[in-house]
Amino acid sequence: DSGVTQTPKHLITATGQRVTLRCSPRSGDLSVYWYQQSLDQGLQFLIQYYNGEERAKGNILERFSAQQFPDLHSELNLSSLELGDSALYFCASSGKTQYFGPGTRLLVL
Amino acid sequence: AQTVTQSQPEMSVQEAETVTLSCTYDTSESDYYLFWYKQPPSRQMILVIRQEAYKQQNATENRFSVNFQKAAKSFSLKISDSQLGDAAMYFCAYRSHVNAGNMLTFGGGTRLMVKP
């Protein structure tokens, strides 16, 4: 158990819809990273938050947004969903090493 | 930008034998971290081993060890006494030490099959 929690584990939704993925980092970790794992793009960094502030952005679509709350949990919001957004979304929290949550499997039909 | 390349999409090893997974990376930085992560069928990402670039000594964790060649920008993973539970996707990853973002850059992965 990495100590990073993610909910929900699975999500099935339709195109055009909006979903929210939630992540709680390990106790004491201030950084949260979001990654997307899809079949054709591999594992890609989306966005990082550190103690409530956005720290770095990767290949994150404009339809996607994230935030980190005062209790350090983070939410990734995906809107106007397309079939190609179907993927496994990971959250990781970090000191020197990034530890990953179990992921949320998103299926857009 | 840094890139990570895993040239072996699939590897196979006999149980109890030794296998080496390859990884090369490209960077202009001198201080960074390298990782191997294991992803079993459950899809959980599990840290296998970490190497800090400033350390010349190769990292080891039980049956797992690395061969870190900084000048060649090579970072291979050796699994000794392979077990059925080692069957998984293995990802090599790079993380900058100085970059403010410190995000991981992953290779494309190597699927390891272990034959009984």
Coordinates of N, CA and C in Angstrom, one line a residue:
Chain A
D1 N 0.8 -1.2 0.0 CA 0.0 0.0 0.0 C 0.9 1.3 0.0
S2 N 0.7 2.1 -1.0 CA 1.5 3.3 -1.2 C 1.2 4.4 -0.2
G3 N 0.0 4.4 0.3 CA -0.5 5.4 1.2 C -1.2 6.5 0.4
V4 N -1.2 6.4 -0.9 CA -2.0 7.4 -1.8 C -3.3 6.8 -2.1
T5 N -4.4 7.5 -1.9 CA -5.7 6.9 -2.2 C -6.3 7.7 -3.4
Q6 N -7.1 7.0 -4.2 CA -7.8 7.6 -5.3 C -9.2 7.0 -5.4
T7 N -10.1 7.9 -5.7 CA -11.5 7.5 -5.9 C -12.1 8.2 -7.1
P8 N -13.0 7.6 -7.8 CA -13.4 6.2 -7.7 C -12.4 5.3 -8.4
K9 N -12.5 4.0 -8.2 CA -11.6 3.1 -8.9 C -12.0 2.9 -10.4
H10 N -13.3 2.9 -10.6 CA -13.7 2.8 -12.0 C -14.8 3.9 -12.3
L11 N -14.8 4.3 -13.5 CA -15.8 5.3 -13.9 C -16.2 5.1 -15.3
I12 N -17.5 4.9 -15.6 CA -18.0 4.8 -16.9 C -19.0 5.9 -17.2
T13 N -18.7 6.6 -18.3 CA -19.6 7.8 -18.6 C -19.7 7.9 -20.1
A14 N -20.5 8.9 -20.5 CA -20.8 9.1 -21.9 C -20.0 10.3 -22.5
T15 N -19.9 10.3 -23.8 CA -19.2 11.5 -24.4 C -19.9 12.8 -24.0
G16 N -19.2 13.8 -23.9 CA -19.8 15.1 -23.5 C -20.0 15.4 -22.1
Q17 N -19.8 14.4 -21.3 CA -20.0 14.5 -19.8 C -18.8 15.0 -19.1
R18 N -19.0 15.3 -17.8 CA -17.9 15.8 -17.0 C -17.8 14.9 -15.8
V19 N -16.5 14.6 -15.4 CA -16.3 13.8 -14.2 C -15.2 14.4 -13.3
T20 N -15.2 14.0 -12.1 CA -14.2 14.5 -11.1 C -13.5 13.3 -10.5
L21 N -12.2 13.3 -10.5 CA -11.3 12.2 -10.0 C -10.7 12.8 -8.7
R22 N -10.6 12.0 -7.7 CA -10.1 12.5 -6.4 C -8.9 11.8 -5.9
C23 N -8.0 12.5 -5.3 CA -6.7 11.9 -4.8 C -6.4 12.5 -3.5
S24 N -6.0 11.6 -2.5 CA -5.4 12.0 -1.3 C -4.0 11.6 -1.2
P25 N -3.0 12.5 -1.0 CA -1.6 12.1 -1.0 C -1.2 11.4 0.3
R26 N 0.0 10.9 0.4 CA 0.5 10.3 1.6 C 0.6 11.3 2.7
S27 N 0.5 10.9 3.9 CA 0.6 11.8 5.0 C 2.0 12.5 5.0
G28 N 1.9 13.8 5.0 CA 3.2 14.6 5.0 C 3.6 15.1 3.7
D29 N 3.1 14.5 2.6 CA 3.5 14.9 1.2 C 2.7 16.1 0.8
L30 N 3.4 17.1 0.3 CA 2.7 18.4 -0.1 C 2.5 18.4 -1.6
S31 N 3.2 17.6 -2.4 CA 3.1 17.5 -3.8 C 2.1 16.4 -4.3
V32 N 1.3 16.8 -5.3 CA 0.4 15.8 -5.9 C 0.7 16.0 -7.5
Y33 N 0.9 14.8 -8.1 CA 1.1 14.8 -9.5 C -0.1 14.0 -10.2
W34 N -0.5 14.4 -11.3 CA -1.5 13.6 -12.1 C -0.9 13.1 -13.4
Y35 N -1.1 11.8 -13.7 CA -0.6 11.2 -14.9 C -1.8 10.5 -15.6
Q36 N -1.7 10.4 -16.9 CA -2.6 9.7 -17.7 C -1.9 8.5 -18.4
Q37 N -2.5 7.3 -18.3 CA -1.9 6.2 -19.0 C -2.9 5.7 -20.0
S38 N -2.6 5.9 -21.3 CA -3.5 5.4 -22.3 C -2.7 4.5 -23.2
L39 N -3.4 3.7 -24.0 CA -2.7 2.6 -24.9 C -1.8 3.3 -25.9
D40 N -2.2 4.4 -26.5 CA -1.4 4.9 -27.6 C -0.4 6.0 -27.1
Q41 N -0.6 6.6 -25.9 CA 0.3 7.7 -25.5 C 1.2 7.2 -24.3
G42 N 1.0 6.1 -23.8 CA 1.8 5.7 -22.7 C 1.5 6.5 -21.4
L43 N 2.5 6.6 -20.6 CA 2.3 7.3 -19.3 C 2.7 8.8 -19.5
Q44 N 1.8 9.7 -19.3 CA 2.1 11.1 -19.5 C 1.8 11.9 -18.3
F45 N 2.6 12.9 -18.0 CA 2.4 13.8 -16.9 C 1.4 14.8 -17.3
L46 N 0.4 15.1 -16.5 CA -0.6 16.1 -16.8 C -0.3 17.4 -16.0
I47 N -0.3 17.3 -14.7 CA -0.2 18.5 -13.9 C 0.3 18.2 -12.5
Q48 N 1.0 19.2 -11.9 CA 1.5 19.0 -10.5 C 1.0 20.2 -9.6
Y49 N 0.6 19.9 -8.4 CA 0.3 20.9 -7.4 C 1.2 20.7 -6.2
Y50 N 1.6 21.8 -5.6 CA 2.4 21.8 -4.4 C 1.8 22.7 -3.4
N51 N 1.4 22.1 -2.3 CA 0.8 22.9 -1.2 C -0.3 23.9 -1.7
G52 N -1.1 23.4 -2.6 CA -2.3 24.2 -3.0 C -2.0 25.1 -4.3
E53 N -0.8 25.1 -4.7 CA -0.4 26.0 -5.8 C 0.0 25.1 -7.0
E54 N -0.4 25.5 -8.2 CA 0.0 24.8 -9.4 C 1.5 25.0 -9.6
R55 N 2.2 23.9 -9.8 CA 3.7 24.0 -9.9 C 4.2 23.7 -11.3
A56 N 3.6 22.8 -12.0 CA 4.0 22.5 -13.3 C 2.9 21.9 -14.1
K57 N 2.9 22.1 -15.4 CA 1.9 21.6 -16.3 C 2.5 20.8 -17.4
G58 N 1.9 19.7 -17.8 CA 2.4 18.9 -18.9 C 1.4 18.9 -20.0
N59 N 1.2 17.8 -20.6 CA 0.3 17.7 -21.8 C -1.1 17.7 -21.4
I60 N -1.6 18.6 -20.6 CA -3.0 18.6 -20.1 C -3.9 19.4 -21.1
L61 N -5.0 18.8 -21.5 CA -5.9 19.5 -22.4 C -6.6 20.6 -21.7
E62 N -7.1 21.6 -22.4 CA -7.8 22.7 -21.8 C -9.1 22.3 -21.2
R63 N -9.6 21.1 -21.7 CA -10.9 20.6 -21.1 C -10.7 20.0 -19.7
F64 N -9.4 19.8 -19.3 CA -9.1 19.2 -18.0 C -8.6 20.3 -17.1
S65 N -8.9 20.2 -15.8 CA -8.4 21.2 -14.9 C -8.2 20.4 -13.5
A66 N -7.4 21.0 -12.7 CA -7.2 20.4 -11.4 C -7.1 21.4 -10.3
Q67 N -7.2 21.0 -9.1 CA -6.9 21.9 -8.0 C -6.5 21.0 -6.7
Q68 N -5.9 21.7 -5.8 CA -5.5 21.1 -4.6 C -6.0 21.9 -3.4
F69 N -6.7 21.2 -2.5 CA -7.4 21.9 -1.4 C -6.5 22.1 -0.2
P70 N -7.0 22.9 0.8 CA -6.1 23.1 2.0 C -5.8 21.8 2.7
D71 N -6.6 20.8 2.7 CA -6.3 19.6 3.3 C -5.3 18.7 2.5
L72 N -4.9 19.2 1.3 CA -3.9 18.7 0.4 C -4.5 17.6 -0.5
H73 N -5.8 17.3 -0.4 CA -6.3 16.4 -1.4 C -6.5 17.1 -2.7
S74 N -6.5 16.4 -3.8 CA -6.5 17.0 -5.1 C -7.7 16.4 -5.9
E75 N -8.2 17.2 -6.8 CA -9.2 16.8 -7.7 C -8.9 17.1 -9.2
L76 N -9.1 16.2 -10.1 CA -8.9 16.4 -11.5 C -10.2 16.3 -12.2
N77 N -10.6 17.4 -12.8 CA -11.8 17.6 -13.5 C -11.7 17.4 -15.0
L78 N -12.4 16.5 -15.5 CA -12.4 16.2 -17.0 C -13.7 16.6 -17.6
S79 N -13.8 17.5 -18.5 CA -15.1 17.9 -19.1 C -15.2 17.7 -20.6
S80 N -16.4 17.8 -21.1 CA -16.6 17.5 -22.5 C -15.9 16.3 -23.0
L81 N -16.1 15.2 -22.3 CA -15.3 14.0 -22.5 C -15.5 13.4 -23.9
E82 N -14.4 12.9 -24.4 CA -14.3 12.3 -25.7 C -13.9 10.8 -25.5
L83 N -14.1 10.0 -26.6 CA -13.8 8.6 -26.5 C -12.3 8.4 -26.2
G84 N -11.5 9.3 -26.7 CA -10.0 9.2 -26.5 C -9.6 9.6 -25.1
D85 N -10.5 10.1 -24.3 CA -10.1 10.3 -22.9 C -10.1 9.1 -22.1
S86 N -10.6 8.0 -22.6 CA -10.6 6.7 -21.9 C -9.2 6.3 -21.6
A87 N -8.9 6.1 -20.3 CA -7.5 5.9 -19.9 C -7.5 5.6 -18.4
L88 N -6.3 5.2 -17.9 CA -6.1 5.1 -16.5 C -5.4 6.3 -16.0
Y89 N -6.0 7.0 -15.0 CA -5.5 8.2 -14.4 C -4.9 7.9 -13.1
F90 N -3.6 8.3 -13.0 CA -2.9 8.1 -11.7 C -2.7 9.4 -11.0
C91 N -2.7 9.3 -9.7 CA -2.2 10.4 -8.9 C -1.0 9.8 -8.2
A92 N 0.0 10.7 -8.0 CA 1.2 10.3 -7.2 C 1.5 11.4 -6.2
S93 N 2.1 11.1 -5.1 CA 2.5 12.1 -4.2 C 4.0 11.8 -3.9
S94 N 4.7 12.9 -3.4 CA 6.1 12.8 -3.5 C 6.9 13.5 -2.4
G95 N 7.9 12.8 -2.0 CA 9.0 13.5 -1.4 C 10.1 13.4 -2.5
K96 N 11.2 12.6 -2.2 CA 12.2 12.4 -3.3 C 11.6 11.4 -4.3
T97 N 10.8 10.5 -3.9 CA 10.3 9.5 -4.7 C 8.8 9.6 -4.9
Q98 N 8.3 9.4 -6.1 CA 6.8 9.5 -6.3 C 6.2 8.1 -6.0
Y99 N 5.2 8.1 -5.2 CA 4.4 6.9 -4.9 C 3.0 7.1 -5.5
F100 N 2.6 6.1 -6.2 CA 1.4 6.1 -7.0 C 0.2 5.6 -6.2
G101 N -1.0 6.2 -6.5 CA -2.2 5.6 -6.0 C -2.6 4.5 -7.0
P102 N -3.7 3.8 -6.7 CA -4.2 2.7 -7.5 C -4.7 3.0 -8.8
G103 N -5.0 4.3 -9.0 CA -5.5 4.8 -10.3 C -7.0 4.7 -10.4
T104 N -7.6 5.5 -11.3 CA -9.0 5.5 -11.7 C -9.1 5.2 -13.1
R105 N -9.8 4.1 -13.4 CA -10.0 3.7 -14.8 C -11.3 4.4 -15.4
L106 N -11.0 5.2 -16.4 CA -12.1 5.9 -17.0 C -12.5 5.4 -18.3
L107 N -13.7 5.0 -18.5 CA -14.2 4.5 -19.8 C -15.3 5.5 -20.3
V108 N -15.0 6.1 -21.5 CA -16.0 7.0 -22.1 C -16.6 6.3 -23.3
L109 N -17.9 6.2 -23.2 CA -18.7 5.4 -24.2 C -19.4 6.4 -25.2
Chain B
A1 N 14.2 18.9 -23.6 CA 13.3 18.0 -22.8 C 14.0 16.7 -22.7
Q2 N 13.7 16.0 -21.6 CA 14.3 14.7 -21.4 C 13.5 13.7 -22.1
T3 N 14.1 12.6 -22.6 CA 13.5 11.5 -23.2 C 14.0 10.2 -22.6
V4 N 13.2 9.2 -22.5 CA 13.5 7.9 -21.9 C 13.1 6.8 -22.9
T5 N 14.0 6.0 -23.3 CA 13.8 4.9 -24.3 C 14.0 3.5 -23.7
Q6 N 13.0 2.7 -23.9 CA 13.1 1.3 -23.5 C 13.0 0.5 -24.9
S7 N 14.0 -0.1 -25.3 CA 14.1 -0.6 -26.7 C 13.5 -2.0 -26.8
Q8 N 13.2 -2.6 -25.6 CA 12.7 -4.0 -25.6 C 11.2 -4.0 -25.2
P9 N 10.3 -4.1 -26.2 CA 8.9 -4.1 -25.9 C 8.5 -5.3 -25.0
E10 N 9.2 -6.4 -25.3 CA 8.8 -7.7 -24.5 C 10.1 -8.4 -24.2
M11 N 10.1 -9.1 -23.1 CA 11.2 -9.9 -22.7 C 10.6 -11.2 -22.0
S12 N 11.4 -12.3 -22.1 CA 11.0 -13.5 -21.5 C 12.1 -14.1 -20.7
V13 N 11.8 -14.7 -19.6 CA 12.8 -15.3 -18.8 C 12.3 -16.6 -18.1
Q14 N 13.1 -17.5 -17.9 CA 12.8 -18.8 -17.3 C 12.8 -18.5 -15.8
E15 N 11.9 -19.1 -15.0 CA 11.8 -19.0 -13.6 C 13.2 -19.4 -13.0
A16 N 13.7 -18.6 -12.1 CA 15.0 -18.8 -11.4 C 16.2 -18.2 -12.2
E17 N 16.0 -17.8 -13.4 CA 17.1 -17.3 -14.2 C 17.2 -15.8 -14.0
T18 N 18.1 -15.2 -14.6 CA 18.4 -13.7 -14.5 C 18.0 -13.1 -15.9
V19 N 17.5 -11.9 -15.8 CA 17.1 -11.1 -17.0 C 17.5 -9.6 -16.7
T20 N 17.9 -9.0 -17.8 CA 18.2 -7.6 -17.8 C 17.4 -6.8 -18.7
L21 N 16.7 -5.7 -18.2 CA 15.9 -4.8 -19.0 C 16.7 -3.5 -19.2
S22 N 16.6 -3.1 -20.5 CA 17.4 -1.9 -20.9 C 16.6 -0.6 -20.8
C23 N 17.4 0.5 -20.6 CA 16.8 1.8 -20.6 C 17.9 2.8 -20.9
T24 N 17.6 3.7 -21.8 CA 18.5 4.8 -22.1 C 17.7 6.1 -22.0
Y25 N 18.4 7.1 -21.7 CA 17.8 8.4 -21.5 C 18.6 9.5 -22.1
D26 N 18.0 10.6 -22.3 CA 18.7 11.8 -22.9 C 18.4 13.0 -22.0
T27 N 19.5 13.6 -21.6 CA 19.3 14.8 -20.7 C 20.6 15.6 -20.8
S28 N 20.5 16.9 -20.6 CA 21.6 17.8 -20.5 C 21.9 18.1 -19.0
E29 N 21.1 17.6 -18.1 CA 21.4 17.9 -16.7 C 22.4 16.9 -16.1
S30 N 23.0 17.3 -15.0 CA 24.0 16.5 -14.4 C 23.5 15.8 -13.1
D31 N 22.4 16.4 -12.6 CA 21.8 15.9 -11.3 C 20.4 15.5 -11.6
Y32 N 20.1 14.2 -11.3 CA 18.7 13.7 -11.6 C 18.6 12.4 -10.9
Y33 N 17.3 11.9 -10.9 CA 17.0 10.6 -10.4 C 16.5 9.7 -11.5
L34 N 16.8 8.4 -11.3 CA 16.2 7.4 -12.2 C 15.5 6.3 -11.4
F35 N 14.4 5.8 -12.0 CA 13.6 4.9 -11.3 C 13.2 3.7 -12.2
W36 N 12.9 2.6 -11.6 CA 12.2 1.5 -12.3 C 10.9 1.3 -11.5
Y37 N 9.8 1.3 -12.2 CA 8.5 1.0 -11.7 C 8.0 -0.3 -12.3
K38 N 7.3 -1.1 -11.5 CA 6.7 -2.3 -12.0 C 5.2 -2.1 -12.0
Q39 N 4.5 -2.6 -13.1 CA 3.1 -2.5 -13.2 C 2.5 -3.9 -13.5
P40 N 2.1 -4.6 -12.4 CA 1.5 -5.9 -12.6 C 0.1 -5.8 -13.3
P41 N -0.5 -7.0 -13.5 CA -1.9 -6.9 -14.1 C -2.9 -6.1 -13.4
S42 N -2.7 -5.9 -12.1 CA -3.6 -5.0 -11.3 C -3.5 -3.6 -11.7
R43 N -2.5 -3.2 -12.5 CA -2.2 -1.9 -13.0 C -1.7 -0.9 -12.0
Q44 N -1.5 -1.4 -10.8 CA -0.8 -0.5 -9.7 C 0.6 -0.3 -10.1
M45 N 1.1 1.0 -9.9 CA 2.5 1.3 -10.2 C 3.3 1.2 -8.9
I46 N 4.3 0.3 -9.0 CA 5.0 -0.1 -7.8 C 6.5 0.3 -8.0
L47 N 7.0 1.0 -7.0 CA 8.5 1.4 -7.2 C 9.3 0.1 -6.9
V48 N 10.2 -0.1 -7.8 CA 11.2 -1.2 -7.7 C 12.5 -0.7 -7.1
I49 N 13.0 0.3 -7.7 CA 14.4 0.8 -7.3 C 14.6 2.2 -7.8
R50 N 15.5 2.9 -7.0 CA 15.8 4.3 -7.3 C 17.3 4.5 -7.4
Q51 N 17.7 5.3 -8.3 CA 19.2 5.6 -8.4 C 19.3 7.2 -8.5
E52 N 20.2 7.7 -7.6 CA 20.5 9.1 -7.7 C 21.8 9.3 -8.6
A53 N 21.7 10.2 -9.5 CA 22.8 10.3 -10.5 C 24.1 10.7 -9.9
Y54 N 24.1 11.3 -8.8 CA 25.4 11.7 -8.2 C 26.1 10.6 -7.5
K55 N 25.4 9.5 -7.3 CA 26.0 8.3 -6.6 C 26.5 7.4 -7.6
Q56 N 27.8 7.1 -7.5 CA 28.4 6.2 -8.4 C 28.0 4.7 -8.2
Q57 N 27.7 4.4 -6.9 CA 27.4 3.0 -6.6 C 26.0 2.7 -7.2
N58 N 25.9 1.5 -7.8 CA 24.7 1.0 -8.3 C 23.7 0.6 -7.2
A59 N 22.4 1.0 -7.3 CA 21.4 0.7 -6.3 C 21.1 -0.8 -6.4
T60 N 20.8 -1.4 -5.3 CA 20.3 -2.8 -5.2 C 19.1 -2.8 -4.2
E61 N 18.2 -3.7 -4.5 CA 17.1 -4.0 -3.6 C 16.8 -5.5 -3.7
N62 N 17.3 -6.2 -2.8 CA 17.1 -7.7 -2.8 C 17.5 -8.3 -4.2
R63 N 16.6 -8.9 -4.9 CA 16.9 -9.5 -6.2 C 17.1 -8.5 -7.4
F64 N 16.8 -7.3 -7.1 CA 16.8 -6.2 -8.2 C 18.0 -5.4 -8.0
S65 N 18.7 -5.2 -9.1 CA 19.9 -4.3 -9.1 C 19.9 -3.5 -10.4
V66 N 20.7 -2.4 -10.4 CA 20.8 -1.6 -11.7 C 22.2 -1.5 -12.1
N67 N 22.4 -1.3 -13.4 CA 23.7 -1.0 -13.9 C 23.6 0.5 -14.5
F68 N 24.0 1.4 -13.7 CA 23.9 2.8 -14.1 C 25.2 3.3 -14.7
Q69 N 25.1 3.7 -16.0 CA 26.3 4.1 -16.7 C 26.0 5.6 -17.1
K70 N 26.5 6.5 -16.3 CA 26.1 7.9 -16.5 C 26.6 8.5 -17.8
A71 N 27.8 8.2 -18.1 CA 28.3 8.8 -19.4 C 27.6 8.3 -20.6
A72 N 27.2 7.0 -20.5 CA 26.5 6.4 -21.6 C 25.0 6.7 -21.6
K73 N 24.5 7.3 -20.5 CA 23.1 7.6 -20.2 C 22.3 6.3 -20.4
S74 N 22.8 5.3 -19.6 CA 22.1 4.0 -19.6 C 21.8 3.6 -18.2
F75 N 20.7 2.9 -18.1 CA 20.2 2.5 -16.7 C 19.4 1.2 -16.9
S76 N 20.1 0.1 -16.8 CA 19.4 -1.2 -17.0 C 19.1 -1.8 -15.6
L77 N 18.0 -2.6 -15.6 CA 17.6 -3.3 -14.4 C 17.8 -4.8 -14.6
K78 N 18.5 -5.4 -13.6 CA 18.8 -6.8 -13.5 C 17.9 -7.5 -12.5
I79 N 17.2 -8.5 -12.9 CA 16.3 -9.2 -12.0 C 17.0 -10.6 -11.8
S80 N 17.4 -11.0 -10.6 CA 18.0 -12.3 -10.4 C 17.0 -13.2 -9.8
D81 N 17.2 -14.5 -10.1 CA 16.3 -15.5 -9.5 C 14.9 -15.2 -9.8
S82 N 14.5 -15.0 -11.0 CA 13.2 -14.5 -11.4 C 12.1 -15.4 -10.9
Q83 N 11.0 -14.8 -10.4 CA 9.9 -15.5 -9.9 C 8.7 -15.2 -10.7
L84 N 7.7 -16.1 -10.6 CA 6.4 -15.9 -11.4 C 5.8 -14.5 -11.1
G85 N 5.9 -14.1 -9.9 CA 5.4 -12.8 -9.5 C 6.1 -11.6 -10.1
D86 N 7.2 -11.8 -10.8 CA 7.9 -10.7 -11.4 C 7.3 -10.3 -12.8
A87 N 6.4 -11.2 -13.3 CA 5.8 -10.9 -14.5 C 5.0 -9.7 -14.5
A88 N 5.3 -8.7 -15.3 CA 4.7 -7.4 -15.3 C 5.2 -6.5 -16.4
M89 N 4.6 -5.3 -16.5 CA 5.3 -4.2 -17.3 C 6.2 -3.5 -16.4
Y90 N 7.4 -3.2 -17.0 CA 8.4 -2.4 -16.2 C 8.7 -1.1 -16.9
F91 N 8.6 -0.1 -16.2 CA 8.8 1.3 -16.7 C 10.0 1.9 -16.1
C92 N 10.9 2.4 -17.0 CA 12.0 3.2 -16.6 C 11.5 4.7 -16.5
A93 N 12.0 5.5 -15.5 CA 11.5 6.9 -15.4 C 12.7 7.8 -15.0
Y94 N 12.6 9.0 -15.5 CA 13.6 10.0 -15.2 C 12.9 11.2 -14.4
R95 N 13.7 11.7 -13.5 CA 13.2 12.9 -12.8 C 14.3 13.9 -12.5
S96 N 14.1 15.1 -12.9 CA 15.1 16.1 -12.7 C 15.2 16.4 -11.2
H97 N 16.4 16.8 -10.9 CA 16.6 17.2 -9.5 C 16.4 18.7 -9.3
V98 N 16.7 19.4 -10.4 CA 16.7 20.9 -10.3 C 15.5 21.5 -10.8
N99 N 14.8 20.8 -11.7 CA 13.6 21.3 -12.3 C 12.5 21.5 -11.3
A100 N 11.9 22.6 -11.3 CA 10.9 22.9 -10.3 C 9.7 21.9 -10.3
G101 N 9.4 21.4 -11.5 CA 8.3 20.5 -11.6 C 8.5 19.1 -11.0
N102 N 9.7 18.6 -11.3 CA 10.1 17.3 -10.8 C 9.1 16.2 -11.2
M103 N 8.5 16.3 -12.3 CA 7.7 15.3 -12.8 C 8.5 14.1 -13.4
L104 N 7.9 13.0 -13.5 CA 8.5 11.8 -14.0 C 8.3 11.8 -15.5
T105 N 9.3 11.4 -16.3 CA 9.3 11.2 -17.7 C 9.5 9.7 -17.9
F106 N 8.5 9.0 -18.5 CA 8.6 7.5 -18.6 C 9.0 7.0 -19.9
G107 N 9.6 5.9 -19.9 CA 9.9 5.1 -21.2 C 8.6 4.4 -21.5
G108 N 8.6 3.8 -22.7 CA 7.4 3.1 -23.2 C 7.1 1.8 -22.5
G109 N 8.0 1.3 -21.7 CA 7.7 0.0 -21.0 C 8.3 -1.2 -21.7
T110 N 8.5 -2.2 -20.8 CA 8.9 -3.5 -21.3 C 8.1 -4.6 -20.6
R111 N 7.4 -5.4 -21.4 CA 6.6 -6.5 -20.8 C 7.5 -7.7 -20.5
L112 N 7.5 -8.1 -19.2 CA 8.3 -9.2 -18.8 C 7.5 -10.4 -18.6
M113 N 7.8 -11.5 -19.3 CA 7.0 -12.7 -19.1 C 8.0 -13.7 -18.4
V114 N 7.5 -14.4 -17.4 CA 8.3 -15.4 -16.6 C 7.7 -16.8 -16.9
K115 N 8.5 -17.7 -17.4 CA 8.1 -19.0 -17.8 C 8.4 -20.0 -16.6
P116 N 7.4 -20.8 -16.2 CA 7.7 -21.7 -15.1 C 8.6 -22.9 -15.6

